[in-house]
Amino acid sequence: MDTDIHEDLRDTRLKSLLFLKLHEPFFERGDFPSVVQNGSQSEMLQNPWVNGTNAAPFNQEFYLILNVAVGVTNGDGQGDKPWIDAFNTAMRDFTNAQSTWSATWTEDDYEWEMVVADHRR
């Protein structure tokens, strides 16, 4: 297999859902600075995958965690919410007030809508 190609998320051997031809390492694509601050010291930033393929670090199994968090109750200090953080009913109050808070969202805010395929090997 060409080490510069990363292919994953296969439905079958004949139907790939994701195919990437990687012409450069992800570390270079990240456009990281050559020098970083570590406390009060400056250090050269080294590529941790210098001996890997262009697909590194994604050329091995990893966990991807997606989180959609709404109706926060962690004491963010913001007022005028249709729920009270300390109440046990905060999530229900948030849901019941959708007509109130959804009207304040712009069209761009709705980009969070996505479809996530459930894929298991």
PDB file of C-alpha atoms in Angstrom:
ATOM      1  CA  MET A   1       0.000   0.000   0.000  1.00  0.00           C
ATOM      2  CA  ASP A   2       1.217   3.493  -0.808  1.00  0.00           C
ATOM      3  CA  THR A   3       2.179   5.042   2.551  1.00  0.00           C
ATOM      4  CA  ASP A   4       1.105   8.480   1.316  1.00  0.00           C
ATOM      5  CA  ILE A   5      -2.492   7.328   0.939  1.00  0.00           C
ATOM      6  CA  HIS A   6      -4.833   7.063   3.888  1.00  0.00           C
ATOM      7  CA  GLU A   7      -8.064   5.220   3.254  1.00  0.00           C
ATOM      8  CA  ASP A   8     -10.620   4.459   5.919  1.00  0.00           C
ATOM      9  CA  LEU A   9     -14.326   4.311   6.699  1.00  0.00           C
ATOM     10  CA  ARG A  10     -15.056   1.508   4.257  1.00  0.00           C
ATOM     11  CA  ASP A  11     -18.551   0.119   3.821  1.00  0.00           C
ATOM     12  CA  THR A  12     -17.161  -2.707   1.733  1.00  0.00           C
ATOM     13  CA  ARG A  13     -13.931  -3.494  -0.041  1.00  0.00           C
ATOM     14  CA  LEU A  14     -15.349  -1.852  -3.160  1.00  0.00           C
ATOM     15  CA  LYS A  15     -16.996   1.206  -1.614  1.00  0.00           C
ATOM     16  CA  SER A  16     -14.747   3.674   0.218  1.00  0.00           C
ATOM     17  CA  LEU A  17     -16.246   6.647   2.000  1.00  0.00           C
ATOM     18  CA  LEU A  18     -12.988   8.514   2.551  1.00  0.00           C
ATOM     19  CA  PHE A  19      -9.898   8.546   0.370  1.00  0.00           C
ATOM     20  CA  LEU A  20      -7.047  11.014   0.852  1.00  0.00           C
ATOM     21  CA  LYS A  21      -3.880  11.401  -1.191  1.00  0.00           C
ATOM     22  CA  LEU A  22      -1.461  13.051   1.198  1.00  0.00           C
ATOM     23  CA  HIS A  23       1.304  14.935  -0.577  1.00  0.00           C
ATOM     24  CA  GLU A  24       2.895  16.268   2.598  1.00  0.00           C
ATOM     25  CA  PRO A  25       2.987  15.268   6.274  1.00  0.00           C
ATOM     26  CA  PHE A  26       0.165  16.486   8.525  1.00  0.00           C
ATOM     27  CA  PHE A  27       2.765  18.286  10.647  1.00  0.00           C
ATOM     28  CA  GLU A  28       3.689  20.469   7.657  1.00  0.00           C
ATOM     29  CA  ARG A  29       0.026  20.981   6.755  1.00  0.00           C
ATOM     30  CA  GLY A  30      -0.530  22.262  10.307  1.00  0.00           C
ATOM     31  CA  ASP A  31       1.772  25.226   9.614  1.00  0.00           C
ATOM     32  CA  PHE A  32       3.130  25.107  13.161  1.00  0.00           C
ATOM     33  CA  PRO A  33       5.605  27.785  14.271  1.00  0.00           C
ATOM     34  CA  SER A  34       9.255  26.748  14.303  1.00  0.00           C
ATOM     35  CA  VAL A  35       9.732  28.151  17.821  1.00  0.00           C
ATOM     36  CA  VAL A  36       7.301  27.808  20.748  1.00  0.00           C
ATOM     37  CA  GLN A  37       7.258  29.162  24.300  1.00  0.00           C
ATOM     38  CA  ASN A  38       7.604  26.638  27.112  1.00  0.00           C
ATOM     39  CA  GLY A  39       7.060  28.771  30.187  1.00  0.00           C
ATOM     40  CA  SER A  40       9.748  31.445  29.979  1.00  0.00           C
ATOM     41  CA  GLN A  41      11.919  29.483  27.533  1.00  0.00           C
ATOM     42  CA  SER A  42      11.803  29.356  23.747  1.00  0.00           C
ATOM     43  CA  GLU A  43      12.166  25.932  22.172  1.00  0.00           C
ATOM     44  CA  MET A  44      12.405  24.617  18.643  1.00  0.00           C
ATOM     45  CA  LEU A  45       9.237  22.724  17.774  1.00  0.00           C
ATOM     46  CA  GLN A  46      10.099  19.216  16.616  1.00  0.00           C
ATOM     47  CA  ASN A  47       7.894  17.067  14.401  1.00  0.00           C
ATOM     48  CA  PRO A  48       6.916  14.128  16.658  1.00  0.00           C
ATOM     49  CA  TRP A  49       6.135  12.002  13.576  1.00  0.00           C
ATOM     50  CA  VAL A  50       9.332  12.737  11.647  1.00  0.00           C
ATOM     51  CA  ASN A  51       9.865   8.998  11.003  1.00  0.00           C
ATOM     52  CA  GLY A  52       6.214   8.323  10.143  1.00  0.00           C
ATOM     53  CA  THR A  53       4.311   8.386   6.880  1.00  0.00           C
ATOM     54  CA  ASN A  54       2.508  11.422   5.504  1.00  0.00           C
ATOM     55  CA  ALA A  55      -0.649  10.064   7.155  1.00  0.00           C
ATOM     56  CA  ALA A  56       0.893  10.122  10.668  1.00  0.00           C
ATOM     57  CA  PRO A  57      -0.526  10.343  13.275  1.00  0.00           C
ATOM     58  CA  PHE A  58      -3.725   9.164  11.568  1.00  0.00           C
ATOM     59  CA  ASN A  59      -2.123   6.006  10.175  1.00  0.00           C
ATOM     60  CA  GLN A  60      -3.084   4.094  13.306  1.00  0.00           C
ATOM     61  CA  GLU A  61      -6.327   3.481  15.163  1.00  0.00           C
ATOM     62  CA  PHE A  62      -7.540   6.327  17.347  1.00  0.00           C
ATOM     63  CA  TYR A  63     -10.676   7.479  19.100  1.00  0.00           C
ATOM     64  CA  LEU A  64     -12.593  10.476  17.818  1.00  0.00           C
ATOM     65  CA  ILE A  65     -14.922  12.026  20.363  1.00  0.00           C
ATOM     66  CA  LEU A  66     -17.634  14.339  19.083  1.00  0.00           C
ATOM     67  CA  ASN A  67     -19.566  16.365  21.596  1.00  0.00           C
ATOM     68  CA  VAL A  68     -22.520  18.648  21.168  1.00  0.00           C
ATOM     69  CA  ALA A  69     -23.125  20.465  24.442  1.00  0.00           C
ATOM     70  CA  VAL A  70     -26.107  22.728  24.984  1.00  0.00           C
ATOM     71  CA  GLY A  71     -27.985  23.995  27.991  1.00  0.00           C
ATOM     72  CA  VAL A  72     -24.814  24.296  29.996  1.00  0.00           C
ATOM     73  CA  THR A  73     -25.187  24.117  33.760  1.00  0.00           C
ATOM     74  CA  ASN A  74     -21.563  24.564  34.795  1.00  0.00           C
ATOM     75  CA  GLY A  75     -21.942  28.080  36.193  1.00  0.00           C
ATOM     76  CA  ASP A  76     -20.847  30.095  33.173  1.00  0.00           C
ATOM     77  CA  GLY A  77     -22.098  33.273  34.849  1.00  0.00           C
ATOM     78  CA  GLN A  78     -24.296  34.304  31.924  1.00  0.00           C
ATOM     79  CA  GLY A  79     -27.741  35.638  32.712  1.00  0.00           C
ATOM     80  CA  ASP A  80     -30.995  35.872  30.757  1.00  0.00           C
ATOM     81  CA  LYS A  81     -31.104  32.145  30.047  1.00  0.00           C
ATOM     82  CA  PRO A  82     -34.474  30.377  30.082  1.00  0.00           C
ATOM     83  CA  TRP A  83     -33.136  27.939  32.699  1.00  0.00           C
ATOM     84  CA  ILE A  84     -31.358  28.193  36.035  1.00  0.00           C
ATOM     85  CA  ASP A  85     -28.047  26.353  36.259  1.00  0.00           C
ATOM     86  CA  ALA A  86     -28.575  25.065  39.790  1.00  0.00           C
ATOM     87  CA  PHE A  87     -32.014  23.560  39.101  1.00  0.00           C
ATOM     88  CA  ASN A  88     -32.349  19.825  38.476  1.00  0.00           C
ATOM     89  CA  THR A  89     -34.757  20.697  35.651  1.00  0.00           C
ATOM     90  CA  ALA A  90     -32.243  22.865  33.728  1.00  0.00           C
ATOM     91  CA  MET A  91     -32.098  20.547  30.677  1.00  0.00           C
ATOM     92  CA  ARG A  92     -35.870  20.219  30.505  1.00  0.00           C
ATOM     93  CA  ASP A  93     -36.295  23.991  30.948  1.00  0.00           C
ATOM     94  CA  PHE A  94     -33.816  24.558  28.107  1.00  0.00           C
ATOM     95  CA  THR A  95     -35.714  22.206  25.802  1.00  0.00           C
ATOM     96  CA  ASN A  96     -39.093  23.649  26.702  1.00  0.00           C
ATOM     97  CA  ALA A  97     -37.835  27.170  25.915  1.00  0.00           C
ATOM     98  CA  GLN A  98     -36.565  26.357  22.415  1.00  0.00           C
ATOM     99  CA  SER A  99     -38.908  28.897  20.824  1.00  0.00           C
ATOM    100  CA  THR A 100     -37.258  31.587  22.981  1.00  0.00           C
ATOM    101  CA  TRP A 101     -33.568  30.854  22.432  1.00  0.00           C
ATOM    102  CA  SER A 102     -33.675  29.479  18.867  1.00  0.00           C
ATOM    103  CA  ALA A 103     -35.026  32.817  17.611  1.00  0.00           C
ATOM    104  CA  THR A 104     -31.738  34.451  18.694  1.00  0.00           C
ATOM    105  CA  TRP A 105     -29.612  32.167  16.518  1.00  0.00           C
ATOM    106  CA  THR A 106     -28.512  33.376  13.105  1.00  0.00           C
ATOM    107  CA  GLU A 107     -28.486  31.262   9.962  1.00  0.00           C
ATOM    108  CA  ASP A 108     -24.727  30.637  10.473  1.00  0.00           C
ATOM    109  CA  ASP A 109     -25.384  29.171  13.915  1.00  0.00           C
ATOM    110  CA  TYR A 110     -27.246  26.310  12.288  1.00  0.00           C
ATOM    111  CA  GLU A 111     -24.031  24.961  10.738  1.00  0.00           C
ATOM    112  CA  TRP A 112     -23.843  22.672  13.779  1.00  0.00           C
ATOM    113  CA  GLU A 113     -26.428  20.484  12.122  1.00  0.00           C
ATOM    114  CA  MET A 114     -24.616  17.429  10.861  1.00  0.00           C
ATOM    115  CA  VAL A 115     -25.101  13.783  10.219  1.00  0.00           C
ATOM    116  CA  VAL A 116     -22.713  11.427  11.930  1.00  0.00           C
ATOM    117  CA  ALA A 117     -22.596   7.930  10.515  1.00  0.00           C
ATOM    118  CA  ASP A 118     -22.401   5.130  13.038  1.00  0.00           C
ATOM    119  CA  HIS A 119     -19.455   3.061  11.815  1.00  0.00           C
ATOM    120  CA  ARG A 120     -18.191  -0.033  13.597  1.00  0.00           C
ATOM    121  CA  ARG A 121     -15.519  -2.416  12.423  1.00  0.00           C
TER     122      ARG A 121
END
